[in-house]
CSV table of C-alpha atoms and ligand atoms in Angstrom, one decimal:
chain,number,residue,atom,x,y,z
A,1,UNK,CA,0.0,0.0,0.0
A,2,UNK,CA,0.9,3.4,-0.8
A,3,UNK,CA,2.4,5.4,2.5
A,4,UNK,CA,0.3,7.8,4.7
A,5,UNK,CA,-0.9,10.9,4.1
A,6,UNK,CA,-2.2,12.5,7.4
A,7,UNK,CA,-4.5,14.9,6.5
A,8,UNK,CA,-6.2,16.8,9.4
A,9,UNK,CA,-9.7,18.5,8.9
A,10,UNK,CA,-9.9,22.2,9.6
A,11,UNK,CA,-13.5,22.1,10.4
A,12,UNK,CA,-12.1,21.3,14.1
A,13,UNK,CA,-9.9,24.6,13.9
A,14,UNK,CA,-10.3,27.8,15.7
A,15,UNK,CA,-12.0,29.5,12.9
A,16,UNK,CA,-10.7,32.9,14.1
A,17,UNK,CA,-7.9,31.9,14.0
A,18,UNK,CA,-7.7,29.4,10.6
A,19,UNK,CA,-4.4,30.7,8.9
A,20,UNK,CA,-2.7,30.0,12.0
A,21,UNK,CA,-4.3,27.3,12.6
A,22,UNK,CA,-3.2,25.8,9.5
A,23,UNK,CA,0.5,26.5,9.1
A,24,UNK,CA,0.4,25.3,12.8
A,25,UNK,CA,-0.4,21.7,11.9
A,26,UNK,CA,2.0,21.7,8.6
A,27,UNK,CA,4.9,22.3,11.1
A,28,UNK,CA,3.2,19.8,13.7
A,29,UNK,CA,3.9,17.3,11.2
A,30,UNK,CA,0.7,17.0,9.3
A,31,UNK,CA,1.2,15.9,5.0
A,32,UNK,CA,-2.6,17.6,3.5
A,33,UNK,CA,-4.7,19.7,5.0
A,34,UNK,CA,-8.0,18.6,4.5
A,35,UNK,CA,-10.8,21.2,3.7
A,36,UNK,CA,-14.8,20.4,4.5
A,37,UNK,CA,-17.1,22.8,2.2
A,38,UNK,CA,-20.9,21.9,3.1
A,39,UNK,CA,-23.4,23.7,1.6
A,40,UNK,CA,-26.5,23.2,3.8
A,41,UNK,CA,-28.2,21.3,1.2
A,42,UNK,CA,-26.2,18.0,0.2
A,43,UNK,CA,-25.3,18.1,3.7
A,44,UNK,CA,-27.5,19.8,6.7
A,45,UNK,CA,-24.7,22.2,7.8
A,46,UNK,CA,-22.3,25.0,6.2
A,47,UNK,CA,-19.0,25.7,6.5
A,48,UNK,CA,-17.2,28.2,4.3
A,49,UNK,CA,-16.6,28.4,0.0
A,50,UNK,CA,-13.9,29.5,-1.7
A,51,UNK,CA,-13.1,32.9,-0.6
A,52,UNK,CA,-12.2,31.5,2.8
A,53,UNK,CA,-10.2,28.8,1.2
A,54,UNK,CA,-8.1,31.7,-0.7
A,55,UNK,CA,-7.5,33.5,2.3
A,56,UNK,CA,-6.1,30.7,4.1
A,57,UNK,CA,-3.6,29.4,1.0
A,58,UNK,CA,-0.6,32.3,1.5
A,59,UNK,CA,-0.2,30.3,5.5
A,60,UNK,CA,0.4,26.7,3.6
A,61,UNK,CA,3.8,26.3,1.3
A,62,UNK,CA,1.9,25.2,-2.0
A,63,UNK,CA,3.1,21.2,-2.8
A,64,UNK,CA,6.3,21.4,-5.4
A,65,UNK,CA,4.8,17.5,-6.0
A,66,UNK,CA,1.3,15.7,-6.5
A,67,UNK,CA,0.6,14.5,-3.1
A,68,UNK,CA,3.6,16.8,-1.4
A,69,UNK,CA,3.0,18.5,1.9
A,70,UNK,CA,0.6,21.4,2.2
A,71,UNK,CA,-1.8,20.0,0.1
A,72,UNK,CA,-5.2,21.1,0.2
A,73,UNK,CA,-7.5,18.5,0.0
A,74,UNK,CA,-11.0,19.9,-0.4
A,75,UNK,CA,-14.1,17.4,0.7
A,76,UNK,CA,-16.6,19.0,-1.8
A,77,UNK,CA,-20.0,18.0,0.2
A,78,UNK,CA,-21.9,20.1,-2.2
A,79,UNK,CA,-25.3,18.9,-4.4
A,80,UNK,CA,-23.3,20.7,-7.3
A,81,UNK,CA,-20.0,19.5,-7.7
A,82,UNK,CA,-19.4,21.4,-11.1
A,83,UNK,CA,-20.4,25.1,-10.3
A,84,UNK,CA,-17.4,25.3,-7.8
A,85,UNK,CA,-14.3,23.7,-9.6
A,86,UNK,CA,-13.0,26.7,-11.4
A,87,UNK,CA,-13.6,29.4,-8.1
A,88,UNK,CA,-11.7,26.2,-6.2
A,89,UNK,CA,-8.8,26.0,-8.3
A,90,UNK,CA,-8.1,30.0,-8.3
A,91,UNK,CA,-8.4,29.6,-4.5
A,92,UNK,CA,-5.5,27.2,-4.3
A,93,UNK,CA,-7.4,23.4,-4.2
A,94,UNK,CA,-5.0,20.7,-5.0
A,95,UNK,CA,-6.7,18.0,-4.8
A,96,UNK,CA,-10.9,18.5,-5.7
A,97,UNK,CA,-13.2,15.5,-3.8
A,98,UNK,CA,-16.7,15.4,-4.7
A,99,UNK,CA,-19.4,13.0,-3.8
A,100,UNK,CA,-20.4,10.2,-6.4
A,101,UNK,CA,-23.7,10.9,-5.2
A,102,UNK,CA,-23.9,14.3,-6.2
A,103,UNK,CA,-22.4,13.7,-9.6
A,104,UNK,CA,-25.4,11.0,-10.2
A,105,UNK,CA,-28.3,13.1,-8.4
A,106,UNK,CA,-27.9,15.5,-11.1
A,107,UNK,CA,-27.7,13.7,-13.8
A,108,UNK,CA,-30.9,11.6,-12.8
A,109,UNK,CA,-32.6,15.0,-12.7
A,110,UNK,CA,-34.3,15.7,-15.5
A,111,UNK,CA,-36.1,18.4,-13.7
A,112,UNK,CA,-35.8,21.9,-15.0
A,113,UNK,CA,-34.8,22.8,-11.5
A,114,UNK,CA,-31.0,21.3,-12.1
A,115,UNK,CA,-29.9,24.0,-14.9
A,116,UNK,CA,-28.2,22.3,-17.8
A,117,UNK,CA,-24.9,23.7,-17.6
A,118,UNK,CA,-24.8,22.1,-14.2
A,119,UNK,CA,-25.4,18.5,-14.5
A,120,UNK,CA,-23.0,16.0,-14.8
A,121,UNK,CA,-21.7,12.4,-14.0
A,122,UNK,CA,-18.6,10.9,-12.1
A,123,UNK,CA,-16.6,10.4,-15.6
A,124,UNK,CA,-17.4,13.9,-16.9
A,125,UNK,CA,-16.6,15.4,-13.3
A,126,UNK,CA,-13.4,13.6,-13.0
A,127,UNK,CA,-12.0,15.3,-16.8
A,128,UNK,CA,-13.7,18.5,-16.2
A,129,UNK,CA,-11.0,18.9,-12.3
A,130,UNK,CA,-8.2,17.3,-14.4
A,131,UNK,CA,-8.8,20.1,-17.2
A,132,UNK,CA,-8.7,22.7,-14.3
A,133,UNK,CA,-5.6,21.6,-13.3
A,134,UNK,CA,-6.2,19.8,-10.2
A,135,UNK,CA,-6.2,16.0,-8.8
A,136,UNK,CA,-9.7,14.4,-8.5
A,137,UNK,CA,-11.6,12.5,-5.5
A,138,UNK,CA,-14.3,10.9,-5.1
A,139,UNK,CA,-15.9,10.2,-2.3
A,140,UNK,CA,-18.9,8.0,-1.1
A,141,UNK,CA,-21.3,8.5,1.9
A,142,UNK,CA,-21.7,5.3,4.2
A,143,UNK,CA,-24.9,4.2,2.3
A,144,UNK,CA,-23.5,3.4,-0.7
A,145,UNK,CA,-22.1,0.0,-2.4
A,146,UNK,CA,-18.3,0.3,-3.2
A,147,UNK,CA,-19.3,-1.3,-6.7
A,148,UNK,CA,-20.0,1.6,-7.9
A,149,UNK,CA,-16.6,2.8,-8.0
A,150,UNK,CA,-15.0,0.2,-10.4
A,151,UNK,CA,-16.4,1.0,-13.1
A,152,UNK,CA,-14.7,4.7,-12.2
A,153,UNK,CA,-11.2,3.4,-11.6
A,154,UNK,CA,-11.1,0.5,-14.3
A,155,UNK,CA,-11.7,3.2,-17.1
A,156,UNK,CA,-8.6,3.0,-19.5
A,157,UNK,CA,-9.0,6.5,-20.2
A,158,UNK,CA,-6.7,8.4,-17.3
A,159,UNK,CA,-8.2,11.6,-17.5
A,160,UNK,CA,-11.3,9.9,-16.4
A,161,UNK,CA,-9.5,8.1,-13.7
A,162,UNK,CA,-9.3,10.0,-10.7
A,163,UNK,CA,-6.0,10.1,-8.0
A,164,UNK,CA,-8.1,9.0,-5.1
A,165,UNK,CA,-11.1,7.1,-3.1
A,166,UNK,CA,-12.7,8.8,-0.3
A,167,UNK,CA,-14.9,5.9,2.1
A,168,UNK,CA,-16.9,8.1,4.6
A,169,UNK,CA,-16.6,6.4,7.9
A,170,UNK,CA,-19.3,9.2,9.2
A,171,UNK,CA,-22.3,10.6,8.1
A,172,UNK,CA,-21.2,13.4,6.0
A,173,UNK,CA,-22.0,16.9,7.9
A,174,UNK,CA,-20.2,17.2,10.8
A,175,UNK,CA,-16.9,16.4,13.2
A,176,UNK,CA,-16.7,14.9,16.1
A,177,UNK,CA,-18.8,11.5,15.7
A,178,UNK,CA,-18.5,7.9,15.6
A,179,UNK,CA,-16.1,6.1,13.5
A,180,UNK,CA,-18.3,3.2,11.5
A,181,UNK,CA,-15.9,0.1,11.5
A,182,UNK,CA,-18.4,-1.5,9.3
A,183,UNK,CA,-17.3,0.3,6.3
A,184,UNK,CA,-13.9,-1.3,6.5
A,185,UNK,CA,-14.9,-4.4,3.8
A,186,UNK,CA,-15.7,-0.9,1.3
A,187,UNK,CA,-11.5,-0.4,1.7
A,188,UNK,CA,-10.7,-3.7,2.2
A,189,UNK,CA,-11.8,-4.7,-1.6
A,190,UNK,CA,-10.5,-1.1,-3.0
A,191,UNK,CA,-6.9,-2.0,-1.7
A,192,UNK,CA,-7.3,-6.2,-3.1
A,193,UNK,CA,-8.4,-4.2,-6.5
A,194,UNK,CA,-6.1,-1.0,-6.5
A,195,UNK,CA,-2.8,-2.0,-4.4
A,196,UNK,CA,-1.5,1.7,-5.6
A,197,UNK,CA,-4.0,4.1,-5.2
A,198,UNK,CA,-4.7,6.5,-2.0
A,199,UNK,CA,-7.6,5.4,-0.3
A,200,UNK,CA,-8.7,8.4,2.6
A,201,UNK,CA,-10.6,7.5,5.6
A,202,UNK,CA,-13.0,10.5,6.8
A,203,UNK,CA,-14.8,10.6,10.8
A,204,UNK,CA,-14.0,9.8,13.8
A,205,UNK,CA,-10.5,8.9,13.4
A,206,UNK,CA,-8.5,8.9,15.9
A,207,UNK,CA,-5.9,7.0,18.3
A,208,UNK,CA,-8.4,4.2,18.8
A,209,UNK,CA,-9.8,3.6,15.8
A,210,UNK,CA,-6.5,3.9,13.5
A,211,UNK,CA,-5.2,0.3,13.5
A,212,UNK,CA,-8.5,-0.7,12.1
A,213,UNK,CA,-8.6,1.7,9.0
A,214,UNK,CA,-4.8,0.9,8.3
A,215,UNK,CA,-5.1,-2.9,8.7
A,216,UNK,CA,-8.0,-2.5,6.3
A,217,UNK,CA,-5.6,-0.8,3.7
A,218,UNK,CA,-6.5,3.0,4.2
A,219,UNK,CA,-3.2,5.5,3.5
A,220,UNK,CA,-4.7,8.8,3.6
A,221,UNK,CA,-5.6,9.5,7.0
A,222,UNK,CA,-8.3,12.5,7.8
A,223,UNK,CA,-8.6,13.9,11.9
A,224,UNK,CA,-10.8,16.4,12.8
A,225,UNK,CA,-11.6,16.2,16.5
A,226,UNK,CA,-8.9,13.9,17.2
A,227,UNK,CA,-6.0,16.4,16.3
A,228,UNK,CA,-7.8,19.6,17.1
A,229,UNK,CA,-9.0,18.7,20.2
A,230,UNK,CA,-5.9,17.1,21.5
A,231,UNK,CA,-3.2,18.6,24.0
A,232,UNK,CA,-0.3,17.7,21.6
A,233,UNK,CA,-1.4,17.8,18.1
A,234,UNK,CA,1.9,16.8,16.8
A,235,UNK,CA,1.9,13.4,18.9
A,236,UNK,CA,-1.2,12.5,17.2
A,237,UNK,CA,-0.2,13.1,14.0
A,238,UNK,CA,2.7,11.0,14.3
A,239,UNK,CA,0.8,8.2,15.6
A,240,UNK,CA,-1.6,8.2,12.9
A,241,UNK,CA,1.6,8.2,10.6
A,242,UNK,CA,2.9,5.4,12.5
A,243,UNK,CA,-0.3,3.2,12.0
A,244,UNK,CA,-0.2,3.4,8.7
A,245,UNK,CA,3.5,2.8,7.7
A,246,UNK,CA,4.4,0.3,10.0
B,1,DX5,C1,-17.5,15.2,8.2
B,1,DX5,C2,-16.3,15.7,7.6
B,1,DX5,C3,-15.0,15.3,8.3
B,1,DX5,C4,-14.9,15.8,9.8
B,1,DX5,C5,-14.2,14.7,10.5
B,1,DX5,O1,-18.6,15.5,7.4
B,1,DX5,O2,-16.2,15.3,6.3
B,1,DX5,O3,-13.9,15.7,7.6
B,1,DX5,O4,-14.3,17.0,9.9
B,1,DX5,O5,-14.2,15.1,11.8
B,1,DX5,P1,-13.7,14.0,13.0
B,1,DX5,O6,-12.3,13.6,12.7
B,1,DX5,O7,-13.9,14.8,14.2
B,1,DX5,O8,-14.7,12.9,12.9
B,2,ZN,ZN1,-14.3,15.6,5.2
């Protein structure tokens, strides 16, 4: 398996305080800094868009490499994945993660409601970030079959391939709750079928629940709560690390 990534989630971060925040955990050791963006409709709560996103880049070295340190690893939990990937890529998004499930809602409406211009479908999502200049994600909420994702990553066609699978070990919405071991077979047959690719665990990571997400096969490591909210940040961090590449 590829090695870890430890990608803490700002959404546990003094929000006054966010470009501190972030260079902060850089130096405390962290790889990625990973960036919730909720809307309030494809998940019930909202964080912050793009403007916020710019203001925090100029605190975070920009990665001189794909997956280098410092990058931002935005966790698009938006019902239109499309509208925000060019304001996301002028903000300083590395790495652009949307949800499968919002890529298919909006195909599957035929409604006039969903504008034309924003509809779209994992494979059409995938090329449009890879066009913009950025790495793709995608990421699936605990309800859904991993299944749905080979199709995505058997594609011959690399610009339709995206650099990274995001299984939701929470409800998408907010920090702080309950790691769901049960969704460890979804990794388990995504590291038997892709031995290379990153594979991110999202909620309620942390110290306890670590060993099972990297025995499953998970490398990119996300901890909101459990690095925030600890009294030496870097100590986690490097635990996390430790589960993974050991
Ligand atoms: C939840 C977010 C997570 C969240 C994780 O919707 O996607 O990134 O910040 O927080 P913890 O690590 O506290 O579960
Ligand atoms: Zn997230």
């Amino acid at each position: 398996a590829p090695k870890a990534f430890i990608a803490p989630s700002i959404l546990s971060a003094d929000f006054s305080k966010l470009g501190k925040e972030c260079s902060d955990t850089i130096e405390r050791g962290a790889d990625w800094l990973h960036i919730d963006i909720m809307d309030g409709h494809f998940v019930p709560n909202i964080t912050f868009g793009h403007p916020v996103v710019t203001k925090i880049r100029p605190h975070v070295g920009r990665p001189k490499e794909a997956n280098g340190k410092g990058t931002f690893d935005c966790h698009m939990m938006v019902s239109e994945p499309k509208v925000w990937v060019k304001e996301f890529q002028k903000a300083g998004c590395d790495l652009y993660c949307f949800h499968y499930e919002a890529a298919i809602d909006s195909t599957a409406a035929e409604s006039a409601e969903v504008k034309s211009d924003k509809k779209t479908n994992p494979k059409e999502m995938i090329k449009y970030i890879h066009d913009n200049g950025m790495r793709a994600g995608i990421a699936i909420k605990p309800g859904t079959d991993v299944d749905v994702l080979y199709d995505i990553f058997d594609n011959s066609n690399k610009e339709e391939v995206p650099e990274m699978a995001l299984v939701m070990t929470v409800e998408p919405g907010f920090g702080g709750q309950k790691f769901m071991a049960e969704m460890m077979p979804k990794v388990q047959a995504l590291r038997k079928r892709y031995p290379e690719l990153n594979i991110e665990v999202d909620g309620g990571l942390s110290e306890k629940t670590i060993d099972t997400a990297a025995d499953a096969g998970a490398n990119v490591i996300v901890a909101g709560s459990a690095v925030f909210g600890a009294s030496d940040p870097s100590q986690v961090i490097a635990k996390l690390r430790e589960a993974v590449d050991s």
